Amino acid sequence: MAERFLVGSFGEPEGLLAAVSTLRDAGVAIHDVFAPYPVHGLDQAMGIRRSRLPWITLLAGLGGLCFALAFQYYTAVFDWPLDVGGKPENSTLAFVPICFELTVLIGGLGTVGAFLLRARLFPGKREQLPVLGVTNNVFALVTPLQGEGNEAELARQIMLENGADEVEERETES
Amino acid sequence: MNRRPTCEDAAPREADGDPLVQIGLPTGTRSTGFEATRRDVLSLMGFSLGALGLGAGCRAPVQHAVPLPAASIEMVPGVPNLYATTCGACSAACGLVVKQRDGRPIKIEGNDASPLTGGGTCAAGQASVLSLYDDGRLRGPMWLGNAVSWAEVDRHIRSVLDARGRDARDVVLLSQTITSPSTRALIDELRAVFPRFRHVVYDPLSLAALREANRRAHGAAVVPHFLFDRARVVVGLDADFLGTWLAPVEHARQWAQRRTAGTDRGFHVQVESGVSVTGSNADLRLAVAPSQIGAVAVALLAAVTRRMGGDDPGSFGAAGLTQAAPHAVAIEQTAEALVRNRGEALVVCGSNDLPTQIVVAKLNAVLGSVDKTVDLAHPSLQRQGDDAALPALIDDMNRGAVHALMVWGANPVYDHPDGAAFRAALNKVALTISFADRRDETSAHVHAVCPDHHFLEAWGDAEPVSGHFSLRQPLIAPLHETRAAEESLLAWAGRTTDHRSYVRAFWKRALYKPAAGAAAPDAFDDFWERTLERGAIDLPRPPVATHAFAADLEESVREIVARANRAGGDHDGYELALQETVGARDGRHANNPWLLELPDPITRLTWGNVASIAPVTATALGVSTGDVVTLTTETGKLELPAFIQPGQHRHTISVAVGYGRWAAGKAGDGVGGNAFPLARVANGLRTTSARVTVTRTGRRARLSPAQTHFSMEGRDIVQTLALAPSEHEHEHEKLPDLWRERLHGAHAWGMSIDLDACTGCSACVVACQSENNIPVVGAEQVRKNRIMHWLRIDRYVEGDGEDAQSLHQPMMCQHCQHAPCETVCPVLATTTSSEGINQQVYNRCIGTRYCANNCPYKVRRFNWHNYTANDDFPYNMTSPLGRLVLNPDVTVRSRGVMEKCNLCVQRIQLGKNQALLQRRPMADGDVATACQQSCPTGAIVFGDLADAGSRVSKLLAGRRAYRVLDDLGTRPNVGYLKRLTREEES
Amino acid sequence: MSAGTIEPTTGAPETLPATRWIEGTPSLHRITTDISRPMEARPGRGWWICFAISSLAVLNLLGMVTYLFAKGIGIWGLNNAVGWAFDITNFVFWIGIGHAGTLISAILLLFRQKWRTSINRSAEAMTIFAVMCAGLFPLIHMGRPWDAFFIFPYFPNQRGPLWVNFRSPLVWDVFAISTYFTISLVFWYLGMIPDLATLRDRATTGIKKLVFRVLSLGWNGSQRTWSRYEIVSLVLAALATPLVLSVHSIVSTDFATSLVPGWHTTIFPPYFVAGAIYSGFGMVLTLLIITRQTMHLERYITTNHLEAMAKVILLTGSLVGYAYATEFFNAWYSGNVHERFHFINRATGPYAWCFYLMVLCNVLTPQIFWWKRARRNIPVLFVASILINVGMWFERFVIIVVGLHRNFLPSAWGMFYPTVFDVGILVGVFGLFFTLFLLFIRALPMIAMWEVKGVSHG
Amino acid sequence: MRTRGIVFGVVLLGAGGGLIARGATRIGVHQGYAPEQPIAFPHKVHAGDNQIACLYCHSGARTSRHAGIPSASVCMNCHSLIEKQTTEIQRLKEAVQQRRPIVWTKVHNLPDFVYFNHSQHVVSGVACQRCHGAVEQMDRIEQASPLTMGWCLGCHRAEAHVPTSTFTRVAANVRNRPTPFAGEDCTSCHY
C-alpha cells in the first residue's frame, strides 16, 4: 500500500536546519532530509547516530592481513621451500609489503561494499526523489503523514514558518 | 628441429625437412617457444570438452617417431656414442674424441689418450664440428662450374690426364703440409703413375727458415719437436706458441705442466712486437720491432756465451752491433736465467728469417737444449712448406709447363701474396682441379671441383710429430655427394680401392710390426681395432741423423747486425707485423660463425681484424680506436680500423691474417681485411713483416667489441700473488652470515679456475657455445653489447706502455650461494638447487631482466631477439642443416628469456644417471664440464665441494684461492686461483 | 603539509581575510551549471587540437607496441650491461605522477583543507590515468609478455606447488600498484556518485539519463546516506594516505633492495615519495592551468589554488634536492669503492648532462616559488611545471641507467643509446595520458560540485 | 525482481569464469590423446594377451633417454615365425620388405623444454603403467596421464622422501642423507 509523506522544499540550508529542530521539538517524526551536499549539523538535528562502518573496515583489514601472511608463509615455507638466494624460507620482513597492501585493499573494498549494501545503492536502482532538484539546489524535508491531520498541519506550519518555498503531499509509488 | 610440427605438416614433408627423422630418430632439440595450438585456444575459451571431439589430426600438435627400418646395435636413440678420431682443423692433428648423438657428431672433445695433447683442444678445433654442417659446402662435384656426377667429372679428368703431352709436362699436386703418412705414401705412388708428377707444398704461415737453419746447423731440414715441459726457462722470439704457433694445444699443455708443477714454476720470457696470447702470459715480455728480433737473438747469444766463458762474443761479430739491442738489461737477466738452467732452457723463434733462426739454433746448441728441449731426432712434421716452390710453380704454369694442377687443402689465391698471379696462371693450365669443400677464392677458377669430405666424415691418419700416430674415422655418413681426395686421386690413378682400405693396408704394410714370434693371423685386426678405439698410438720411427752445430754463424750475425743498424734505433717509419689469432688462424675457417664471433683474447674484438697501434703511436698519428687507417706496404695496401693496444711496440702495427675472405661463404665473406698480400716472399722466404706507412682516411669504422674497458679501476678482480720463498698457508677469513645456512643435498658443485694456468686461448668459450646451443648473434648485436657467450674471457690491462701487463680471467656464472639474481626474480625462474647450482629455468622466465641487472658479475645473457629460425640472424641455428649441430639435451632458448652458465648441468645429470645405472656413488671426475674438458692447460677444475677429498675442494682450500667480489657476500661456488707473479730472477 | 595549510594559524582571523577558494558566491544552481558546462557545451577548438595531437600519439603507441610484441624488446637500446632504461624509467615516472591525485584527495581531506575541493576530482582522474600508463610498462618491458600472468599467484594451475617469489620487489610492485589503482578508482568513483546523480537529473536525452542512472546507483541525496557517505570517505582517505606513501616506497625498493651501486640506498623510499609528490603536483599544475583556461573555470580553480600547489612543490622540490645531496655524501662517507665510483661517474661520466639537467629542473627551478609573484604568475607556473616533469623523468633515467652501465666488473661496462622505439613509446604514452584526460573533462564533472557547494554555502 | 536479475548475472559470471579457468588450466594438456597409427598396433594383444615385456620392444627405456619405438626388424623377430596374417601384419611385412621406415605418431609429447629420461625411471623401478596407464588393456595407445608439472612433482615428492616442510626437514637433517633418487630441483627436468 502506498505511504503518504509531507515534503517541504527549502532553498537554503539554514531554514531547513531550523525546521528540522523545531519539528523534532514538536515531536513530529522526520522521515528523512534530502540535500545536494551534506549539510553540517543536520545529523545532530535529526539525531542520526554515527555510522558503525569503521568497524567493518577494521575487520576486513584484519582479514586481509591474516590472509596475506598465511598465504605467503604457506607458499614460501610449506608448499615448496625453494632456496632463493640463500635467504631463510620464512623471510617475514619481505612479506610485510604485501601484507600491508592486502590489508588496505580488502579493508577499503569491504568498507565500500558494506556502505553500498547498507545504503541500498546498486547499479540500475531507480532513484526516489521527494522533489526534483534535491541533487541540484533544493533541500527537501520529508515527514510521514499519519492518520490524524493536525500533526500534518503542524508540520506544514513549521516548514512554512522556517522559509520553505513549498510544501506538498506526496505518495510513494509502489 | 626445435619447431613442433602442426597438423598442417604432412608426415613425409616432415621427414624430408628433418634429417633426424630420415635417419629414424625422435626429433631431438627442445625449445621454449610459445606455441598455442588451435586446441589451446579452444580450451582457453572453456570448451576443452568440446575440443575432445575434434579430429585427432588437428587436435594436438602431431609429432612423428620414425624407427630405423632395422635395429642397430651401435646406435641407441638418445644415447651418445664417443669415437676417437683426429682433428683436421689445422696441421697439428690433435687427438679428438667426438660425441656422436643419434648418428650425428655434435661435440668435439680432446682425446685424453693422446700422448701429445692429452685431452686439450683449441678454439678452431672445437668449432670445426660446425663447419661440417656449413651450408656453404658443395653438395657434389662440379665441372666448369656446373654440378655433375662423380662419373662425369672423373671422365673429364681422366680424359685430360691420359691425353697426349702429359709425359711432356708436369702433373702438379699443390697442397699445404700433409701430416698423414698414408697420404704421403699415396702421393709417392702417384709419382709412378704420372711420370712427371710433382708435389708442391707451401704454408700460409711458413717455418721454412727454421728448417733451412736446422739443415745448415744440424744437417737436417726439420722443424724440431719442442718440449716445453722439460724447459725451466723458455724464451719465445716472435713465436705465439701458446696461441697459434705450430702445435699450440700441445705446447700449452707442456708449458702449463711446467708452470703448475708446484713451486718450480719456470721462467718465460717473450720477445714480440704485437701482443700475443703467449706474450700476455709471459713472466717477462719485451716489445721489440720485427726487424730487431734478430738483434735481440744476437745480443742474447752474446750475453749467454759471455757467461758460459766460451768463445768471445766478438768472434762471431756480435760486437758489430753498434746500436745496442733494445732491453739490454732484460736480455742480460734472461741470459743469466738461461745459463743457470742450461740443459733445461729453450729458445723458440717464429721468425721466418734465416739468419735469426741460425742464431737461435746456435743459442739452443750452446745452452745444450738440443735433444733435451729441442728434439731434432723425432721432429715435428708440420710446416713442411717450401716458400720458393709456389712462385716457381706460378712461373712454370705461365710457361705452360704444367699439364694438370690439383689444389688440395690450399687456397693460394687468398692466402699467398702472389695470389693474383696464381689466379691468372691457372688459365695457362690444361686441367685444374680443386678438392676444396666450397667454391672458394681458388676453386672458383678451376675446371673441376672435387669436394673432399669434412674430416668428421673421412677416414685417415696423421703423424704430426715423428713417431706419434693417430687414426681418423668417420663420425657420420657423408652429408653430401663428397669424396675423399685420396679416393679421387686413387680413382684417377686407375685404382679402385676406397680410402679406408687404403689406410688400413698402409698401416698393415708400413707401420704394423707384429709382436715377435706369435703373429696370429688376426693380430693386425686387433691392433687396428684397438688403435681406432684409442685414436692415438706411438710407434718407433728411425731417428733423423743430425750433427752438432756447424753453420756459418758469423755470416748470419753480420747480416743481422747490418740490418739492425740499417733499421737503426730511431725508426723513421713503422713496421707491419702479421699475426695469427686464435679465432681466425690462417683463414681456412673463415665461414665458421662461432669463430667469427669468438672475441679475440687480446683485442676482445669479434667479426673482423684491426690494425693494432701503440697508444703513443696513436697519439702521434692522431688516430683513436675505430678510425680507419690505410696501411701501405710495397706489396699491398689495406684499409683497417685502428685499435689502440697497450703493450704494442711503438713502431709496429700488428694485423691479424685470416680475415677478408671474399669467397668463404655467407658468414665469412667481407669480414675484416686480407693482410696476406701485405708481406712478400723475399729471397725464397715468406716474410710476415714489412715496412709500412700509415695514413688516416678520416673515416670511422664500427667495431664489434665484446669488452670496451680494460682497466680494473683499482679493484681486486684479478688477484695476483708474488711467488715468495716462504710458502705459509693462510686460512680464508669467513665472512659473517646473516642467515642460517640452507640445507643442501649430497653434492655441492663448484669450480676452480687457475688464473696462472689460463692462457686465454678461448677453446673453452667455443666449447661452451657448442655444448650449450648458444646462438651466434652477429656483428651488429655484438656491437650493441648483446653477445650471448655464457663463458667469456675478460682481459684486463695494467699500464699502457710497451710493458703493459695483460691479465685473462674466464668469467661465467659464479653460482653464488647467496645469489643476488635469485632474490629479485618475481617468478622463481632462478633458484639455488639442492646441489648448489644457480639454476635458470627458461620456461618459467618471463624476461624482466632484473636478475641480470642485479648480477655483479654481469654473466647473465638475455635473448633480445629470436635467434633461431629467424632470417635476421642467418647463422647455423637458422639453417636446417646447421641445426644438426645442436645438443638435443639442452633447450634451445626462445626470445625473451634469460640464460647463463649452469655448470653443464646436463652433463652432471648424465653422470649421476650413469652412476645410478651402474649402482655406484659418484666419484670425483665423473663429470667434466665442456670448458674444463676443452682446456689444454687444465686450468679449469670442476667437482663436488661437499667432498673434501675432491680436487676442486683441495684447490679452493689452498692459499691461492679467492672469490671475485667476495666482499659483496655472494658466496660463489666458483673460485679462482690467484695468478702468480715472478720475483726478479737474480 | 604545512605548506598546504592556508588558514592562518597565527594572527587574528579578522585582521587577515580568509583566502577565497571560489570567486564570489555563485548560487547552487549556478555552480551546477558552470561545472556541467564542459560536458554539455560543444568542445572548443583548443580541446580539439589537443585531442587530435594526443590521439595521434596513441596511434603511434599502438603501432610500436604491436611491433614490439612481434619482434621482441631487442628493438630497444637495451643490452647486456643496461637491462632497464626507458621502460622502467617511464614506469617509475608515471607512478610518481600518479601520486598527487590521491594525496590531494586523501591527505588534504584528512587535514580538512578546503582548497582541495576544486582540484581533487581532476587530480584523482589524473592519478588513475597515470597509473594506467605506468601499468603498461611492467607488461611490455617483459621478454615474454604473453607469459605475464606467471607473476600472479593463481590457482588452479598446472605446475603444482610452484608459486611466485614473495621476496622479489617486482611482486611487491604487482600488489602495490594493483591495490593503489583499485583504491584510487573506488575513491574517485565514490566521490563522483552525488555529482553523477546531479547529472542524471539534469540529463535530457534518454541514453544519457540511462547511463548516469546506472552509474549513480540510485543516489537521492538522503541525509542518512550522506552521513554514512562522509564516514566512508574519511575511512578511505585514512587508508589511502599510507597507501600513497607505501606505493612509491615499494617502487623504490626495486632499486633499494638490489646491490647495484647508486640503487642500493636506504634513503630511497622517502626520497622517491617526495619526488613522486613533487612530480605529481607538477603534472596537476600543468593540467589545471590548461583546463581552467580552455574550460573557463577560473572561478573555481583560482590563483589561490595554484599558489597552494606551488608551495607544496617548493617544499617537495627542496626535499628532493636534499636527497640528491645526501646520496653523494653517503657515497663518500661509505668509503665503498663501487659507490664512490658510481657517483663520480654520475657527475662526470658520459651521462653527466642528464644529471645536471635533472639538478637544474628539480632543485633550482622550484626555488623561484619563494617569491609570491612567481607563485601567482600563470606563465611562470606553467613553465616551471613542465620543467619539473622533465627533470623528474631524467631523475629516474639517471638513477637507472647510470647505475647499470658501469658497475662492478669494468669488463662488462657498456652504454645505452635509445632507439626510435624507446622514444616513440615514451611519446606515445604521454599521448595516451592526455587523451584519457581530455575525454574525462568532456564526459565527467572535473570539479566535485557537491563539495564546492559545501564549501561555498556550507 | 531486479535483485533476482542481479543474482542471476553474478551466477552466470561465476560459472563462465569457472569454465574459462578450467579450460585455461588444460592448455597443452592432451590427456586422452589417442591418434590413429599407420599400423593399428594393439598393445592389448601383445603386452596383454601375449604378455610380452614392455622392454622387449621398447629396449631403449632401460638404457636411454628415449624408450624408442622398435624397428620393424624387431617385430619380425616374432612375426617371421607366426602364421597368423592380418592386413595390418601385411602392411608391416611390406614395410620390412621395402625397408621403408614406418612413420608412427607420437602419443606422449612432453614440451620441448622438459628433459625426461626413461632409463633413470626404469632403473629406479618405476612401473611403465605408472605414467602410461594400463597399456596392456589398450587397443589403440592413448595418453593416460596429464603429463603436467604438478603431476610429475606429485610423484617426485612422494618418491623423493624429501620432507617438504621446514620443520620436518630440520628434524630429518637432510644434509646427512644421500641425494634422493627423485630430484626436486628445477634442473632435474629443466635445462
Short mmCIF file of N, CA and C in Angstrom, two decimals, chain C residues 243-340:
data_model
loop_
_atom_site.label_atom_id
_atom_site.label_comp_id
_atom_site.label_asym_id
_atom_site.label_seq_id
_atom_site.Cartn_x
_atom_site.Cartn_y
_atom_site.Cartn_z
N LEU C 243 48.69 4.40 1.95
CA LEU C 243 48.85 3.66 0.71
C LEU C 243 49.71 4.45 -0.27
N VAL C 244 49.37 5.74 -0.41
CA VAL C 244 50.15 6.58 -1.32
C VAL C 244 51.62 6.48 -0.95
N LEU C 245 51.89 6.66 0.33
CA LEU C 245 53.29 6.64 0.75
C LEU C 245 53.91 5.27 0.49
N SER C 246 53.11 4.22 0.70
CA SER C 246 53.68 2.87 0.55
C SER C 246 54.01 2.58 -0.91
N VAL C 247 53.15 3.02 -1.81
CA VAL C 247 53.34 2.60 -3.20
C VAL C 247 54.71 3.01 -3.71
N HIS C 248 55.05 4.28 -3.57
CA HIS C 248 56.33 4.67 -4.14
C HIS C 248 57.49 4.16 -3.30
N SER C 249 57.24 3.94 -2.01
CA SER C 249 58.29 3.30 -1.22
C SER C 249 58.59 1.93 -1.81
N ILE C 250 57.53 1.20 -2.14
CA ILE C 250 57.73 -0.15 -2.67
C ILE C 250 58.40 -0.07 -4.03
N VAL C 251 57.94 0.87 -4.87
CA VAL C 251 58.60 1.02 -6.17
C VAL C 251 60.09 1.30 -5.96
N SER C 252 60.38 2.11 -4.94
CA SER C 252 61.79 2.44 -4.73
C SER C 252 62.58 1.21 -4.30
N THR C 253 61.91 0.22 -3.69
CA THR C 253 62.66 -0.97 -3.28
C THR C 253 63.11 -1.78 -4.48
N ASP C 254 62.48 -1.60 -5.63
CA ASP C 254 63.02 -2.25 -6.83
C ASP C 254 64.50 -1.95 -6.94
N PHE C 255 64.87 -0.76 -6.52
CA PHE C 255 66.27 -0.36 -6.61
C PHE C 255 66.96 -0.55 -5.26
N ALA C 256 66.29 -0.11 -4.21
CA ALA C 256 66.96 -0.08 -2.90
C ALA C 256 67.36 -1.47 -2.43
N THR C 257 66.58 -2.50 -2.79
CA THR C 257 66.93 -3.83 -2.29
C THR C 257 67.96 -4.52 -3.17
N SER C 258 68.28 -3.94 -4.31
CA SER C 258 69.30 -4.56 -5.16
C SER C 258 70.67 -4.17 -4.62
N LEU C 259 71.74 -4.70 -5.26
CA LEU C 259 73.06 -4.30 -4.76
C LEU C 259 73.81 -3.48 -5.80
N VAL C 260 73.08 -2.91 -6.76
CA VAL C 260 73.73 -2.08 -7.77
C VAL C 260 74.15 -0.75 -7.13
N PRO C 261 75.39 -0.35 -7.32
CA PRO C 261 75.80 0.93 -6.76
C PRO C 261 74.90 2.05 -7.29
N GLY C 262 74.47 2.94 -6.39
CA GLY C 262 73.55 4.00 -6.80
C GLY C 262 72.10 3.59 -6.65
N TRP C 263 71.85 2.30 -6.54
CA TRP C 263 70.49 1.83 -6.28
C TRP C 263 70.36 1.44 -4.80
N HIS C 264 71.45 0.86 -4.31
CA HIS C 264 71.43 0.20 -3.00
C HIS C 264 71.52 1.27 -1.91
N THR C 265 70.40 1.98 -1.64
CA THR C 265 70.43 3.09 -0.69
C THR C 265 69.20 3.04 0.19
N THR C 266 69.38 3.37 1.49
CA THR C 266 68.23 3.30 2.39
C THR C 266 67.36 4.54 2.27
N ILE C 267 67.87 5.64 1.72
CA ILE C 267 67.02 6.84 1.68
C ILE C 267 66.03 6.79 0.53
N PHE C 268 66.05 5.73 -0.25
CA PHE C 268 65.20 5.76 -1.44
C PHE C 268 63.72 5.93 -1.14
N PRO C 269 63.15 5.18 -0.18
CA PRO C 269 61.69 5.32 -0.01
C PRO C 269 61.24 6.76 0.23
N PRO C 270 61.74 7.45 1.26
CA PRO C 270 61.26 8.84 1.42
C PRO C 270 61.62 9.71 0.22
N TYR C 271 62.80 9.48 -0.31
CA TYR C 271 63.28 10.27 -1.44
C TYR C 271 62.35 10.08 -2.63
N PHE C 272 61.97 8.84 -2.89
CA PHE C 272 61.08 8.59 -4.03
C PHE C 272 59.70 9.17 -3.77
N VAL C 273 59.21 9.04 -2.53
CA VAL C 273 57.86 9.56 -2.24
C VAL C 273 57.85 11.07 -2.45
N ALA C 274 58.86 11.73 -1.90
CA ALA C 274 58.92 13.18 -2.08
C ALA C 274 58.94 13.52 -3.56
N GLY C 275 59.79 12.80 -4.28
CA GLY C 275 59.89 13.06 -5.72
C GLY C 275 58.56 12.82 -6.41
N ALA C 276 57.87 11.78 -5.97
CA ALA C 276 56.60 11.45 -6.62
C ALA C 276 55.59 12.57 -6.39
N ILE C 277 55.46 13.00 -5.15
CA ILE C 277 54.50 14.07 -4.86
C ILE C 277 54.88 15.31 -5.67
N TYR C 278 56.18 15.55 -5.70
CA TYR C 278 56.72 16.70 -6.43
C TYR C 278 56.27 16.66 -7.90
N SER C 279 56.58 15.55 -8.55
CA SER C 279 56.24 15.46 -9.97
C SER C 279 54.73 15.43 -10.13
N GLY C 280 54.03 14.78 -9.17
CA GLY C 280 52.57 14.72 -9.26
C GLY C 280 51.97 16.10 -9.27
N PHE C 281 52.39 16.91 -8.32
CA PHE C 281 51.85 18.27 -8.28
C PHE C 281 52.23 19.04 -9.53
N GLY C 282 53.43 18.77 -10.00
CA GLY C 282 53.85 19.43 -11.25
C GLY C 282 52.85 19.13 -12.35
N MET C 283 52.50 17.85 -12.48
CA MET C 283 51.60 17.48 -13.57
C MET C 283 50.20 18.05 -13.33
N VAL C 284 49.72 18.02 -12.07
CA VAL C 284 48.40 18.60 -11.78
C VAL C 284 48.40 20.06 -12.23
N LEU C 285 49.47 20.75 -11.89
CA LEU C 285 49.59 22.16 -12.25
C LEU C 285 49.44 22.33 -13.76
N THR C 286 50.24 21.53 -14.48
CA THR C 286 50.16 21.62 -15.94
C THR C 286 48.73 21.44 -16.41
N LEU C 287 48.11 20.39 -15.93
CA LEU C 287 46.77 20.06 -16.43
C LEU C 287 45.77 21.16 -16.06
N LEU C 288 45.80 21.59 -14.78
CA LEU C 288 44.78 22.55 -14.35
C LEU C 288 44.94 23.88 -15.07
N ILE C 289 46.21 24.29 -15.25
CA ILE C 289 46.41 25.58 -15.93
C ILE C 289 45.79 25.52 -17.32
N ILE C 290 46.01 24.39 -17.98
CA ILE C 290 45.42 24.27 -19.32
C ILE C 290 43.90 24.26 -19.22
N THR C 291 43.36 23.39 -18.37
CA THR C 291 41.91 23.19 -18.40
C THR C 291 41.16 24.44 -17.91
N ARG C 292 41.67 25.10 -16.88
CA ARG C 292 40.90 26.24 -16.37
C ARG C 292 40.80 27.31 -17.45
N GLN C 293 41.86 27.41 -18.28
CA GLN C 293 41.77 28.37 -19.38
C GLN C 293 40.75 27.88 -20.41
N THR C 294 40.99 26.63 -20.89
CA THR C 294 40.18 26.17 -22.02
C THR C 294 38.73 25.98 -21.59
N MET C 295 38.49 25.58 -20.33
CA MET C 295 37.13 25.27 -19.91
C MET C 295 36.52 26.42 -19.12
N HIS C 296 37.25 27.57 -19.02
CA HIS C 296 36.70 28.76 -18.34
C HIS C 296 36.21 28.42 -16.95
N LEU C 297 37.08 27.85 -16.13
CA LEU C 297 36.71 27.52 -14.75
C LEU C 297 37.54 28.33 -13.77
N GLU C 298 38.02 29.52 -14.24
CA GLU C 298 38.88 30.33 -13.37
C GLU C 298 38.19 30.61 -12.04
N ARG C 299 36.87 30.66 -12.07
CA ARG C 299 36.17 31.00 -10.82
C ARG C 299 36.38 29.93 -9.76
N TYR C 300 36.48 28.68 -10.22
CA TYR C 300 36.56 27.59 -9.24
C TYR C 300 38.00 27.16 -9.00
N ILE C 301 38.81 27.21 -10.07
CA ILE C 301 40.24 26.89 -9.89
C ILE C 301 40.97 28.23 -9.88
N THR C 302 41.13 28.79 -8.68
CA THR C 302 41.61 30.16 -8.59
C THR C 302 43.13 30.18 -8.50
N THR C 303 43.69 31.36 -8.64
CA THR C 303 45.14 31.51 -8.46
C THR C 303 45.52 31.05 -7.06
N ASN C 304 44.61 31.16 -6.12
CA ASN C 304 44.94 30.69 -4.76
C ASN C 304 45.24 29.20 -4.79
N HIS C 305 44.45 28.45 -5.55
CA HIS C 305 44.75 27.02 -5.66
C HIS C 305 46.16 26.81 -6.22
N LEU C 306 46.43 27.50 -7.31
CA LEU C 306 47.72 27.32 -7.95
C LEU C 306 48.84 27.68 -6.97
N GLU C 307 48.64 28.76 -6.24
CA GLU C 307 49.68 29.17 -5.31
C GLU C 307 49.89 28.08 -4.25
N ALA C 308 48.78 27.56 -3.74
CA ALA C 308 48.92 26.50 -2.73
C ALA C 308 49.75 25.36 -3.28
N MET C 309 49.47 24.99 -4.51
CA MET C 309 50.24 23.87 -5.09
C MET C 309 51.70 24.26 -5.28
N ALA C 310 51.93 25.50 -5.68
CA ALA C 310 53.31 25.95 -5.84
C ALA C 310 54.07 25.79 -4.53
N LYS C 311 53.38 26.05 -3.42
CA LYS C 311 54.06 25.92 -2.12
C LYS C 311 54.43 24.47 -1.88
N VAL C 312 53.47 23.55 -2.18
CA VAL C 312 53.79 22.12 -2.00
C VAL C 312 55.00 21.76 -2.86
N ILE C 313 55.00 22.26 -4.08
CA ILE C 313 56.11 21.94 -4.99
C ILE C 313 57.42 22.46 -4.41
N LEU C 314 57.40 23.66 -3.88
CA LEU C 314 58.62 24.22 -3.31
C LEU C 314 59.14 23.31 -2.20
N LEU C 315 58.22 22.87 -1.35
CA LEU C 315 58.65 22.02 -0.25
C LEU C 315 59.25 20.71 -0.77
N THR C 316 58.45 19.99 -1.57
CA THR C 316 58.92 18.66 -2.01
C THR C 316 60.16 18.79 -2.88
N GLY C 317 60.20 19.83 -3.72
CA GLY C 317 61.39 20.02 -4.54
C GLY C 317 62.62 20.17 -3.68
N SER C 318 62.49 20.91 -2.59
CA SER C 318 63.66 21.07 -1.73
C SER C 318 64.02 19.73 -1.09
N LEU C 319 63.00 18.96 -0.71
CA LEU C 319 63.29 17.63 -0.16
C LEU C 319 64.10 16.81 -1.15
N VAL C 320 63.65 16.83 -2.41
CA VAL C 320 64.35 16.06 -3.43
C VAL C 320 65.80 16.53 -3.54
N GLY C 321 65.99 17.84 -3.57
CA GLY C 321 67.35 18.35 -3.66
C GLY C 321 68.19 17.87 -2.50
N TYR C 322 67.60 17.88 -1.32
CA TYR C 322 68.31 17.40 -0.14
C TYR C 322 68.71 15.93 -0.34
N ALA C 323 67.79 15.15 -0.90
CA ALA C 323 68.09 13.72 -1.10
C ALA C 323 69.28 13.56 -2.04
N TYR C 324 69.31 14.36 -3.11
CA TYR C 324 70.46 14.27 -4.03
C TYR C 324 71.76 14.46 -3.26
N ALA C 325 71.76 15.51 -2.46
CA ALA C 325 72.99 15.81 -1.72
C ALA C 325 73.34 14.64 -0.81
N THR C 326 72.33 14.12 -0.11
CA THR C 326 72.58 13.02 0.81
C THR C 326 73.23 11.84 0.09
N GLU C 327 72.73 11.52 -1.09
CA GLU C 327 73.30 10.39 -1.84
C GLU C 327 74.80 10.57 -2.01
N PHE C 328 75.18 11.75 -2.46
CA PHE C 328 76.61 11.97 -2.68
C PHE C 328 77.38 11.85 -1.37
N PHE C 329 76.81 12.44 -0.32
CA PHE C 329 77.52 12.37 0.96
C PHE C 329 77.69 10.91 1.37
N ASN C 330 76.60 10.15 1.31
CA ASN C 330 76.68 8.74 1.73
C ASN C 330 77.74 8.00 0.94
N ALA C 331 77.76 8.24 -0.39
CA ALA C 331 78.74 7.52 -1.21
C ALA C 331 80.15 7.82 -0.71
N TRP C 332 80.39 9.09 -0.45
CA TRP C 332 81.73 9.45 0.01
C TRP C 332 81.99 8.86 1.40
N TYR C 333 80.97 8.97 2.26
CA TYR C 333 81.15 8.58 3.65
C TYR C 333 81.30 7.06 3.77
N SER C 334 80.60 6.33 2.89
CA SER C 334 80.66 4.86 2.98
C SER C 334 82.08 4.38 2.70
N GLY C 335 82.80 5.09 1.85
CA GLY C 335 84.14 4.64 1.50
C GLY C 335 84.13 3.44 0.58
N ASN C 336 82.94 3.04 0.14
CA ASN C 336 82.84 1.89 -0.75
C ASN C 336 83.30 2.27 -2.15
N VAL C 337 84.26 1.53 -2.69
CA VAL C 337 84.88 1.91 -3.96
C VAL C 337 83.85 1.96 -5.07
N HIS C 338 82.91 1.01 -5.06
CA HIS C 338 81.92 0.98 -6.15
C HIS C 338 80.95 2.15 -6.03
N GLU C 339 80.50 2.41 -4.80
CA GLU C 339 79.58 3.53 -4.58
C GLU C 339 80.25 4.84 -5.02
N ARG C 340 81.46 5.03 -4.52
CA ARG C 340 82.14 6.28 -4.84
C ARG C 340 82.28 6.43 -6.34
#
